[in-house]
């Protein structure tokens, strides 16, 4: 039997890790600048957290969750997203009691049983931010600014932000009615999913990707025409901040997002380079979620982005990105004694933070030198008979193709390698 990874779940191989590390580093850096603190959450939750929090009628809950019974017959689900978990943790640990306003971020794997394709997998990774405890429209702009700042830092351009407001629960009730009225005339022509959604929640019809249904969806009423005075003012103010900050956006009247917890502001950042799965990230306000999960009325706003999609775009656009770290020093050894010296030197240099490698396959000197070239080691030292006798050797700077005389002690070698690493 040949073992393969589970469909839609893939290995991230060493050659790609450079991208992942750099993206993670940038997310952490921007999070620090915007004062978000990291939270690490379990991969599994009680199923009810998601079915209540995200909504029974959403595709995520209805079709895409990895749900199973544990040995005590409790229904558990691999997390399809992290916003509901953050809200649960916020309540469970009484974060709201100590300090009701919290800015939190996370990075980690999520699971959705979707049809795998470019930019869409069943295990994928999200980075996300959640700002809980304020209704200030400046906070909506802050979260959107986080997204744009991250894209800037990664050197990505040519992206567009879609923005909309879906109002409060009462506005959505009115909007839902308007949609039901509009779709009544078309629903018989639409797909079976849409017909089911028509009965359960007509708002979810707007999630349908079927091209035939899209014809009707494009003409459907717009949510911003059903906003109450407060929600309308909020949206005007959010746009005012975005304009002041010079952050581009376009209003997308049909953007309602696929999760039920959203209220007011919703947005997605789109890249043309992604094809059908074009959302680099998505988010919005969820002013009712914390209360829905049993807490006090607590407004909140956040977003999450897919790491795989971001890396796909980076690989296409920013070629200098994601290089693996280079080896500092390769020790090419000849004979038993040369090898012994290489092993001991490697040990003390590594403990000084220098990356060192040597040959473990009994290769000839010529092959060892070829290998050092191939992996683009920064320095090379040959440990042959002459060097062993005199305790003097030569260290080669592989970029400059220059050699220097050196005494073969860890301190002398470290001095050169460290010195050049710090820009001497
Ligand atoms: P979402 O739109 O479901 O929102 O997912 C956010 C992002 O995760 C998407 O824009 C996409 O980049 C990525 N993503 C989603 N599904 C997949 C998949 N199957 N394969 C690869 N990437 C995927 C949420 O999850 C909300 N929790 C975001 C949020 C946070 N809203 C408020 N706070």
Tab-separated table of C-alpha atoms and ligand atoms in Angstrom:
chain	number	residue	atom	x	y	z
A	1	UNK	CA	0.000	0.000	0.000
A	2	UNK	CA	1.260	3.445	-0.934
A	3	UNK	CA	0.418	6.075	1.646
A	4	UNK	CA	-0.626	9.534	0.536
A	5	UNK	CA	-1.751	12.564	2.485
A	6	UNK	CA	-5.499	13.056	2.896
A	7	UNK	CA	-7.110	14.806	-0.110
A	8	UNK	CA	-6.987	18.572	0.305
A	9	UNK	CA	-4.309	18.402	3.030
A	10	UNK	CA	-0.740	18.752	1.947
A	11	UNK	CA	2.795	18.771	3.264
A	12	UNK	CA	4.642	22.059	3.302
A	13	UNK	CA	8.110	21.026	2.184
A	14	UNK	CA	11.422	22.594	3.314
A	15	UNK	CA	11.797	24.509	0.026
A	16	UNK	CA	8.589	26.461	0.734
A	17	UNK	CA	9.235	27.163	4.404
A	18	UNK	CA	11.071	30.414	3.621
A	19	UNK	CA	7.788	31.906	2.392
A	20	UNK	CA	5.859	30.720	5.411
A	21	UNK	CA	8.402	32.010	7.886
A	22	UNK	CA	8.594	35.405	6.227
A	23	UNK	CA	4.819	35.820	6.024
A	24	UNK	CA	4.428	34.766	9.662
A	25	UNK	CA	7.182	37.160	10.680
A	26	UNK	CA	5.526	40.055	8.831
A	27	UNK	CA	2.106	39.270	10.362
A	28	UNK	CA	3.691	39.287	13.832
A	29	UNK	CA	5.558	42.508	13.076
A	30	UNK	CA	2.450	44.354	11.862
A	31	UNK	CA	0.443	42.929	14.803
A	32	UNK	CA	2.984	44.410	17.215
A	33	UNK	CA	2.778	47.822	15.495
A	34	UNK	CA	-1.040	47.744	15.685
A	35	UNK	CA	-0.979	46.479	19.330
A	36	UNK	CA	-2.550	43.059	18.785
A	37	UNK	CA	-1.530	40.281	21.193
A	38	UNK	CA	-1.231	36.672	20.085
A	39	UNK	CA	-3.718	34.031	21.182
A	40	UNK	CA	-3.305	30.286	20.507
A	41	UNK	CA	-6.491	28.282	20.365
A	42	UNK	CA	-7.294	24.557	20.265
A	43	UNK	CA	-7.833	22.924	16.878
A	44	UNK	CA	-11.126	21.403	18.056
A	45	UNK	CA	-14.214	22.845	19.654
A	46	UNK	CA	-17.659	21.607	20.653
A	47	UNK	CA	-19.661	21.548	17.423
A	48	UNK	CA	-22.336	23.796	18.871
A	49	UNK	CA	-19.917	26.719	19.130
A	50	UNK	CA	-19.710	26.827	15.344
A	51	UNK	CA	-23.293	25.866	14.495
A	52	UNK	CA	-24.563	28.649	16.777
A	53	UNK	CA	-21.791	31.155	16.172
A	54	UNK	CA	-21.390	30.840	12.397
A	55	UNK	CA	-25.022	29.874	11.655
A	56	UNK	CA	-26.727	26.580	10.762
A	57	UNK	CA	-27.594	27.698	7.248
A	58	UNK	CA	-24.099	28.770	6.176
A	59	UNK	CA	-22.147	26.557	3.776
A	60	UNK	CA	-19.375	26.303	6.352
A	61	UNK	CA	-21.651	24.701	8.974
A	62	UNK	CA	-24.019	22.971	6.612
A	63	UNK	CA	-21.536	21.299	4.288
A	64	UNK	CA	-17.942	21.882	5.236
A	65	UNK	CA	-17.277	20.930	8.841
A	66	UNK	CA	-15.177	17.968	9.943
A	67	UNK	CA	-17.471	16.796	12.726
A	68	UNK	CA	-17.225	13.538	14.666
A	69	UNK	CA	-18.176	11.948	17.973
A	70	UNK	CA	-15.454	11.387	20.569
A	71	UNK	CA	-15.294	8.322	22.796
A	72	UNK	CA	-17.881	9.830	25.133
A	73	UNK	CA	-20.252	10.580	22.247
A	74	UNK	CA	-19.658	14.321	22.353
A	75	UNK	CA	-19.859	16.057	19.000
A	76	UNK	CA	-16.568	17.797	18.228
A	77	UNK	CA	-15.501	19.774	15.159
A	78	UNK	CA	-12.097	20.656	13.723
A	79	UNK	CA	-12.220	24.448	13.634
A	80	UNK	CA	-13.260	25.845	10.236
A	81	UNK	CA	-12.318	29.379	11.376
A	82	UNK	CA	-11.161	31.072	14.568
A	83	UNK	CA	-13.488	34.022	15.265
A	84	UNK	CA	-15.999	31.907	17.211
A	85	UNK	CA	-13.126	30.353	19.204
A	86	UNK	CA	-11.681	33.782	20.037
A	87	UNK	CA	-15.107	34.934	21.260
A	88	UNK	CA	-15.416	31.764	23.354
A	89	UNK	CA	-11.954	32.245	24.866
A	90	UNK	CA	-12.716	35.921	25.544
A	91	UNK	CA	-15.727	34.845	27.626
A	92	UNK	CA	-14.329	31.646	29.117
A	93	UNK	CA	-11.268	33.373	30.599
A	94	UNK	CA	-13.122	36.489	31.652
A	95	UNK	CA	-10.857	38.638	29.470
A	96	UNK	CA	-13.826	41.009	29.252
A	97	UNK	CA	-13.949	41.394	33.044
A	98	UNK	CA	-10.343	42.543	33.378
A	99	UNK	CA	-10.237	44.625	30.203
A	100	UNK	CA	-13.304	44.653	27.937
A	101	UNK	CA	-11.301	45.964	24.978
A	102	UNK	CA	-8.961	43.326	23.557
A	103	UNK	CA	-6.987	43.212	20.321
A	104	UNK	CA	-5.965	39.650	19.541
A	105	UNK	CA	-4.324	37.874	16.605
A	106	UNK	CA	-3.720	34.236	15.655
A	107	UNK	CA	-2.023	32.123	13.017
A	108	UNK	CA	-2.875	28.475	12.478
A	109	UNK	CA	-4.529	25.666	10.536
A	110	UNK	CA	-8.279	25.547	9.813
A	111	UNK	CA	-10.312	22.727	8.271
A	112	UNK	CA	-13.150	22.864	5.743
A	113	UNK	CA	-14.486	20.015	3.658
A	114	UNK	CA	-14.482	21.950	0.374
A	115	UNK	CA	-13.657	20.859	-3.145
A	116	UNK	CA	-9.878	21.310	-3.394
A	117	UNK	CA	-8.622	23.568	-6.195
A	118	UNK	CA	-6.070	26.326	-6.694
A	119	UNK	CA	-6.113	28.463	-3.529
A	120	UNK	CA	-8.633	26.201	-1.802
A	121	UNK	CA	-7.784	23.224	0.376
A	122	UNK	CA	-9.309	21.241	3.207
A	123	UNK	CA	-6.566	21.999	5.668
A	124	UNK	CA	-5.487	25.579	5.155
A	125	UNK	CA	-3.882	28.218	7.340
A	126	UNK	CA	-5.231	31.560	8.404
A	127	UNK	CA	-3.720	34.581	10.055
A	128	UNK	CA	-6.380	36.757	11.616
A	129	UNK	CA	-7.062	39.655	13.941
A	130	UNK	CA	-10.013	40.322	16.235
A	131	UNK	CA	-10.608	43.647	18.010
A	132	UNK	CA	-13.288	43.070	20.637
A	133	UNK	CA	-15.130	45.635	22.741
A	134	UNK	CA	-15.644	48.810	20.694
A	135	UNK	CA	-18.154	50.149	18.239
A	136	UNK	CA	-15.874	52.976	17.106
A	137	UNK	CA	-15.843	53.229	13.279
A	138	UNK	CA	-12.155	54.179	13.594
A	139	UNK	CA	-11.602	50.578	14.704
A	140	UNK	CA	-13.123	49.209	11.472
A	141	UNK	CA	-10.665	51.438	9.610
A	142	UNK	CA	-7.823	50.294	11.912
A	143	UNK	CA	-8.481	46.649	11.050
A	144	UNK	CA	-8.639	47.427	7.314
A	145	UNK	CA	-5.475	49.484	7.643
A	146	UNK	CA	-3.784	46.444	9.255
A	147	UNK	CA	-4.614	44.426	6.131
A	148	UNK	CA	-3.279	47.087	3.753
A	149	UNK	CA	-0.130	47.643	5.827
A	150	UNK	CA	0.633	43.934	5.744
A	151	UNK	CA	0.216	43.835	1.953
A	152	UNK	CA	2.508	46.878	1.614
A	153	UNK	CA	5.156	45.269	3.790
A	154	UNK	CA	5.012	42.151	1.658
A	155	UNK	CA	5.505	44.293	-1.440
A	156	UNK	CA	2.139	43.413	-2.965
A	157	UNK	CA	0.319	45.869	-5.167
A	158	UNK	CA	-2.598	45.695	-7.604
A	159	UNK	CA	-5.043	44.507	-4.930
A	160	UNK	CA	-8.547	45.836	-4.443
A	161	UNK	CA	-10.724	46.129	-1.356
A	162	UNK	CA	-14.447	45.422	-1.614
A	163	UNK	CA	-16.475	47.097	1.081
A	164	UNK	CA	-20.125	46.945	2.098
A	165	UNK	CA	-22.392	47.313	5.100
A	166	UNK	CA	-25.081	44.779	5.932
A	167	UNK	CA	-26.453	46.770	8.898
A	168	UNK	CA	-27.731	45.581	12.270
A	169	UNK	CA	-30.042	42.623	12.958
A	170	UNK	CA	-33.169	44.750	12.325
A	171	UNK	CA	-31.775	46.103	9.042
A	172	UNK	CA	-31.011	42.590	7.929
A	173	UNK	CA	-34.553	41.527	8.735
A	174	UNK	CA	-35.836	44.219	6.360
A	175	UNK	CA	-33.199	43.365	3.764
A	176	UNK	CA	-34.055	39.692	4.007
A	177	UNK	CA	-37.706	40.496	3.305
A	178	UNK	CA	-36.720	42.598	0.296
A	179	UNK	CA	-34.564	39.743	-1.015
A	180	UNK	CA	-37.377	37.224	-0.485
A	181	UNK	CA	-39.709	39.531	-2.439
A	182	UNK	CA	-37.175	39.928	-5.259
A	183	UNK	CA	-36.179	36.248	-5.529
A	184	UNK	CA	-39.825	35.038	-5.413
A	185	UNK	CA	-40.075	35.756	-9.139
A	186	UNK	CA	-36.835	33.863	-9.986
A	187	UNK	CA	-36.389	31.096	-7.446
A	188	UNK	CA	-37.924	28.391	-9.644
A	189	UNK	CA	-35.113	28.984	-12.164
A	190	UNK	CA	-32.376	28.766	-9.532
A	191	UNK	CA	-30.330	25.824	-8.151
A	192	UNK	CA	-31.599	23.455	-5.444
A	193	UNK	CA	-29.297	25.025	-2.839
A	194	UNK	CA	-30.773	28.448	-3.569
A	195	UNK	CA	-34.303	27.066	-3.308
A	196	UNK	CA	-33.491	25.625	0.116
A	197	UNK	CA	-31.877	28.922	1.175
A	198	UNK	CA	-34.919	30.810	-0.033
A	199	UNK	CA	-36.982	29.043	2.646
A	200	UNK	CA	-34.399	29.109	5.432
A	201	UNK	CA	-32.470	32.380	4.891
A	202	UNK	CA	-32.752	34.255	1.557
A	203	UNK	CA	-29.622	36.268	2.458
A	204	UNK	CA	-27.526	33.156	1.929
A	205	UNK	CA	-28.667	32.996	-1.721
A	206	UNK	CA	-26.089	35.733	-2.340
A	207	UNK	CA	-23.312	33.204	-1.502
A	208	UNK	CA	-24.222	31.049	-4.515
A	209	UNK	CA	-21.412	30.727	-7.069
A	210	UNK	CA	-23.501	29.083	-9.847
A	211	UNK	CA	-23.188	31.277	-12.930
A	212	UNK	CA	-26.857	30.857	-13.737
A	213	UNK	CA	-27.911	32.003	-10.240
A	214	UNK	CA	-25.405	34.877	-10.411
A	215	UNK	CA	-27.471	36.407	-13.238
A	216	UNK	CA	-30.297	36.977	-10.767
A	217	UNK	CA	-28.036	37.774	-7.809
A	218	UNK	CA	-26.386	40.656	-9.681
A	219	UNK	CA	-29.782	42.407	-9.971
A	220	UNK	CA	-30.833	41.770	-6.340
A	221	UNK	CA	-31.525	44.664	-3.919
A	222	UNK	CA	-28.465	46.191	-2.193
A	223	UNK	CA	-28.071	45.949	1.587
A	224	UNK	CA	-26.966	49.595	1.984
A	225	UNK	CA	-30.454	50.680	0.854
A	226	UNK	CA	-31.880	49.056	4.014
A	227	UNK	CA	-29.605	50.576	6.683
A	228	UNK	CA	-31.108	52.355	9.704
A	229	UNK	CA	-29.842	55.851	10.565
A	230	UNK	CA	-27.209	54.579	13.075
A	231	UNK	CA	-25.799	51.948	10.726
A	232	UNK	CA	-25.806	54.397	7.852
A	233	UNK	CA	-23.852	56.945	9.937
A	234	UNK	CA	-21.399	54.258	11.006
A	235	UNK	CA	-20.742	53.310	7.386
A	236	UNK	CA	-20.283	56.964	6.374
A	237	UNK	CA	-17.748	57.396	9.191
A	238	UNK	CA	-15.824	54.225	8.318
A	239	UNK	CA	-15.525	55.446	4.726
A	240	UNK	CA	-14.493	58.879	6.009
A	241	UNK	CA	-11.585	57.312	7.949
A	242	UNK	CA	-10.545	55.171	4.990
A	243	UNK	CA	-10.545	58.257	2.752
A	244	UNK	CA	-8.463	60.180	5.306
A	245	UNK	CA	-5.980	57.317	5.511
A	246	UNK	CA	-5.807	57.139	1.715
A	247	UNK	CA	-6.875	53.481	1.740
A	248	UNK	CA	-8.587	52.483	-1.501
A	249	UNK	CA	-11.876	50.621	-1.564
A	250	UNK	CA	-14.836	50.040	-3.848
A	251	UNK	CA	-18.399	49.497	-2.648
A	252	UNK	CA	-19.672	46.025	-3.518
A	253	UNK	CA	-23.409	46.080	-2.860
A	254	UNK	CA	-23.740	42.277	-3.025
A	255	UNK	CA	-20.944	41.446	-0.589
A	256	UNK	CA	-22.554	39.935	2.487
A	257	UNK	CA	-19.906	37.281	3.424
A	258	UNK	CA	-20.624	33.635	4.076
A	259	UNK	CA	-20.880	33.627	7.878
A	260	UNK	CA	-24.023	34.640	9.791
A	261	UNK	CA	-22.357	36.595	12.589
A	262	UNK	CA	-21.545	39.686	10.523
A	263	UNK	CA	-23.150	43.078	11.188
A	264	UNK	CA	-22.492	46.471	9.591
A	265	UNK	CA	-19.063	46.674	7.895
A	266	UNK	CA	-17.952	43.732	5.740
A	267	UNK	CA	-14.943	43.631	3.406
A	268	UNK	CA	-12.716	41.437	1.261
A	269	UNK	CA	-9.311	42.061	-0.243
A	270	UNK	CA	-9.111	40.679	-3.753
A	271	UNK	CA	-6.192	39.678	-5.972
A	272	UNK	CA	-6.606	39.189	-9.728
A	273	UNK	CA	-3.772	36.658	-9.601
A	274	UNK	CA	-5.811	34.095	-7.699
A	275	UNK	CA	-8.392	33.061	-10.301
A	276	UNK	CA	-11.753	31.870	-8.977
A	277	UNK	CA	-10.702	31.858	-5.310
A	278	UNK	CA	-9.758	35.522	-5.396
A	279	UNK	CA	-10.236	36.585	-1.754
A	280	UNK	CA	-6.868	37.097	-0.089
A	281	UNK	CA	-8.653	37.926	3.130
A	282	UNK	CA	-12.101	38.775	4.436
A	283	UNK	CA	-13.714	40.153	7.547
A	284	UNK	CA	-16.057	42.598	9.135
A	285	UNK	CA	-17.967	43.547	12.271
A	286	UNK	CA	-19.700	40.948	14.392
A	287	UNK	CA	-21.405	43.011	17.066
A	288	UNK	CA	-23.770	40.228	18.176
A	289	UNK	CA	-21.474	37.176	18.388
A	290	UNK	CA	-20.179	37.528	21.966
A	291	UNK	CA	-23.718	37.997	23.246
A	292	UNK	CA	-25.003	35.106	21.140
A	293	UNK	CA	-22.437	32.910	22.913
A	294	UNK	CA	-23.789	33.952	26.320
A	295	UNK	CA	-21.710	37.058	27.085
A	296	UNK	CA	-22.575	40.717	27.514
A	297	UNK	CA	-23.429	42.834	24.451
A	298	UNK	CA	-19.927	43.350	22.985
A	299	UNK	CA	-19.245	44.834	19.549
A	300	UNK	CA	-16.228	43.508	17.622
A	301	UNK	CA	-14.493	43.620	14.268
A	302	UNK	CA	-11.786	41.540	12.601
A	303	UNK	CA	-10.581	39.718	9.530
A	304	UNK	CA	-8.712	36.587	8.509
A	305	UNK	CA	-6.613	35.795	5.460
A	306	UNK	CA	-5.462	32.548	3.907
A	307	UNK	CA	-1.711	31.941	4.125
A	308	UNK	CA	-1.683	29.615	1.084
A	309	UNK	CA	-3.370	32.228	-1.111
A	310	UNK	CA	-1.048	34.949	0.083
A	311	UNK	CA	1.993	32.786	-0.659
A	312	UNK	CA	0.626	31.911	-4.128
A	313	UNK	CA	0.456	35.620	-4.971
A	314	UNK	CA	3.859	36.327	-3.433
A	315	UNK	CA	5.491	33.548	-5.435
A	316	UNK	CA	4.068	35.060	-8.583
A	317	UNK	CA	4.793	38.711	-7.855
A	318	UNK	CA	7.704	39.100	-5.526
A	319	UNK	CA	10.527	36.857	-6.671
A	320	UNK	CA	13.042	37.893	-4.022
A	321	UNK	CA	10.658	36.737	-1.316
A	322	UNK	CA	10.889	33.435	0.498
A	323	UNK	CA	14.569	32.577	0.023
A	324	UNK	CA	15.761	29.962	2.432
A	325	UNK	CA	18.393	31.041	4.918
A	326	UNK	CA	21.896	30.286	3.669
A	327	UNK	CA	24.346	28.060	5.469
A	328	UNK	CA	27.092	30.103	7.170
A	329	UNK	CA	29.921	27.586	6.850
A	330	UNK	CA	30.656	24.272	5.164
A	331	UNK	CA	33.539	22.237	6.583
A	332	UNK	CA	35.008	19.981	3.874
A	333	UNK	CA	37.010	17.273	5.644
A	334	UNK	CA	39.559	14.719	4.418
A	335	UNK	CA	40.439	11.521	6.310
A	336	UNK	CA	39.519	10.389	9.814
A	337	UNK	CA	41.340	13.175	11.649
A	338	UNK	CA	39.998	15.909	9.403
A	339	UNK	CA	36.556	14.611	10.034
A	340	UNK	CA	37.079	14.557	13.791
A	341	UNK	CA	38.212	18.184	13.712
A	342	UNK	CA	35.194	19.101	11.536
A	343	UNK	CA	32.813	17.452	13.998
A	344	UNK	CA	34.287	19.242	17.026
A	345	UNK	CA	34.554	22.626	15.292
A	346	UNK	CA	30.941	22.297	14.070
A	347	UNK	CA	29.794	21.599	17.625
A	348	UNK	CA	31.368	24.713	19.143
A	349	UNK	CA	30.470	27.012	16.210
A	350	UNK	CA	26.832	25.889	16.266
A	351	UNK	CA	26.641	26.660	19.971
A	352	UNK	CA	27.717	30.205	19.057
A	353	UNK	CA	24.742	30.535	16.709
A	354	UNK	CA	26.591	29.818	13.457
A	355	UNK	CA	25.023	27.369	10.995
A	356	UNK	CA	27.554	24.706	10.015
A	357	UNK	CA	27.355	21.571	7.915
A	358	UNK	CA	29.788	18.845	6.896
A	359	UNK	CA	29.791	15.695	4.844
A	360	UNK	CA	28.133	12.589	6.299
A	361	UNK	CA	28.282	10.423	3.194
A	362	UNK	CA	32.012	9.801	2.688
A	363	UNK	CA	32.147	11.961	-0.450
A	364	UNK	CA	35.383	12.954	-2.178
A	365	UNK	CA	36.814	16.435	-1.590
A	366	UNK	CA	35.767	17.462	-5.107
A	367	UNK	CA	32.175	16.424	-4.421
A	368	UNK	CA	32.153	18.186	-1.038
A	369	UNK	CA	33.337	21.426	-2.665
A	370	UNK	CA	30.715	21.072	-5.391
A	371	UNK	CA	28.055	20.590	-2.730
A	372	UNK	CA	29.129	23.708	-0.796
A	373	UNK	CA	28.784	25.665	-4.033
A	374	UNK	CA	25.412	24.159	-4.836
A	375	UNK	CA	23.838	25.016	-1.473
A	376	UNK	CA	25.404	28.510	-1.653
A	377	UNK	CA	27.244	28.255	1.662
A	378	UNK	CA	28.655	31.646	2.656
A	379	UNK	CA	32.039	30.291	3.824
A	380	UNK	CA	34.107	27.185	3.204
A	381	UNK	CA	37.046	25.668	5.093
A	382	UNK	CA	38.984	22.611	3.893
A	383	UNK	CA	40.361	20.408	6.677
A	384	UNK	CA	43.086	18.262	5.092
A	385	UNK	CA	46.401	16.851	6.305
A	386	UNK	CA	48.339	20.131	5.895
A	387	UNK	CA	45.819	22.054	7.936
A	388	UNK	CA	45.768	19.445	10.694
A	389	UNK	CA	49.522	19.571	11.099
A	390	UNK	CA	49.878	23.340	11.217
A	391	UNK	CA	46.527	24.154	12.905
A	392	UNK	CA	46.371	26.896	10.311
A	393	UNK	CA	43.920	26.872	7.411
A	394	UNK	CA	42.163	29.032	4.861
A	395	UNK	CA	38.590	30.262	5.011
A	396	UNK	CA	36.967	31.068	1.709
A	397	UNK	CA	34.344	33.760	1.319
A	398	UNK	CA	32.210	32.104	-1.356
A	399	UNK	CA	30.515	35.316	-2.519
A	400	UNK	CA	33.710	37.298	-2.991
A	401	UNK	CA	35.696	34.204	-4.036
A	402	UNK	CA	38.469	35.361	-1.673
A	403	UNK	CA	40.503	33.284	0.808
A	404	UNK	CA	42.090	34.292	4.101
A	405	UNK	CA	44.663	32.614	6.311
A	406	UNK	CA	43.084	31.653	9.650
A	407	UNK	CA	43.982	29.693	12.764
A	408	UNK	CA	41.629	26.727	13.049
A	409	UNK	CA	39.959	27.564	16.345
A	410	UNK	CA	36.234	28.072	16.797
A	411	UNK	CA	36.783	31.596	18.124
A	412	UNK	CA	38.855	32.748	15.143
A	413	UNK	CA	36.369	31.271	12.668
A	414	UNK	CA	33.368	32.693	14.569
A	415	UNK	CA	35.004	36.120	14.536
A	416	UNK	CA	35.094	36.166	10.721
A	417	UNK	CA	31.674	34.617	10.127
A	418	UNK	CA	29.907	36.752	12.754
A	419	UNK	CA	31.738	39.861	11.584
A	420	UNK	CA	30.558	39.509	8.012
A	421	UNK	CA	27.026	38.593	9.157
A	422	UNK	CA	26.795	41.898	10.992
A	423	UNK	CA	27.929	43.829	7.987
A	424	UNK	CA	31.674	44.368	8.588
B	1	LIG	P1	-13.542	33.529	5.550
B	1	LIG	O1	-13.856	34.501	4.483
B	1	LIG	O2	-14.356	32.309	5.634
B	1	LIG	O3	-13.635	34.350	6.914
B	1	LIG	O4	-12.017	33.131	5.440
B	1	LIG	C1	-11.007	34.115	5.433
B	1	LIG	C2	-9.941	33.791	4.407
B	1	LIG	O5	-9.429	32.473	4.629
B	1	LIG	C3	-10.425	33.774	2.960
B	1	LIG	O6	-10.462	35.076	2.425
B	1	LIG	C4	-9.346	32.931	2.308
B	1	LIG	O7	-8.189	33.716	2.043
B	1	LIG	C5	-9.017	31.917	3.389
B	1	LIG	N1	-9.728	30.641	3.156
B	1	LIG	C6	-10.999	30.336	3.499
B	1	LIG	N2	-11.303	29.068	3.135
B	1	LIG	C7	-10.194	28.561	2.547
B	1	LIG	C8	-9.840	27.295	1.967
B	1	LIG	N3	-10.704	26.276	1.937
B	1	LIG	N4	-8.605	27.149	1.441
B	1	LIG	C9	-7.709	28.155	1.488
B	1	LIG	N5	-7.966	29.364	2.034
B	1	LIG	C10	-9.186	29.571	2.563
B	1	LIG	C11	-13.375	33.820	8.148
B	1	LIG	O8	-12.881	32.747	8.336
B	1	LIG	C12	-13.668	34.787	9.272
B	1	LIG	N6	-13.390	34.091	10.568
B	1	LIG	C13	-12.845	36.050	9.148
B	1	LIG	C14	-13.110	37.041	10.231
B	1	LIG	C15	-12.352	37.272	11.309
B	1	LIG	N7	-14.169	37.838	10.313
B	1	LIG	C16	-14.080	38.559	11.416
B	1	LIG	N8	-12.986	38.216	12.049
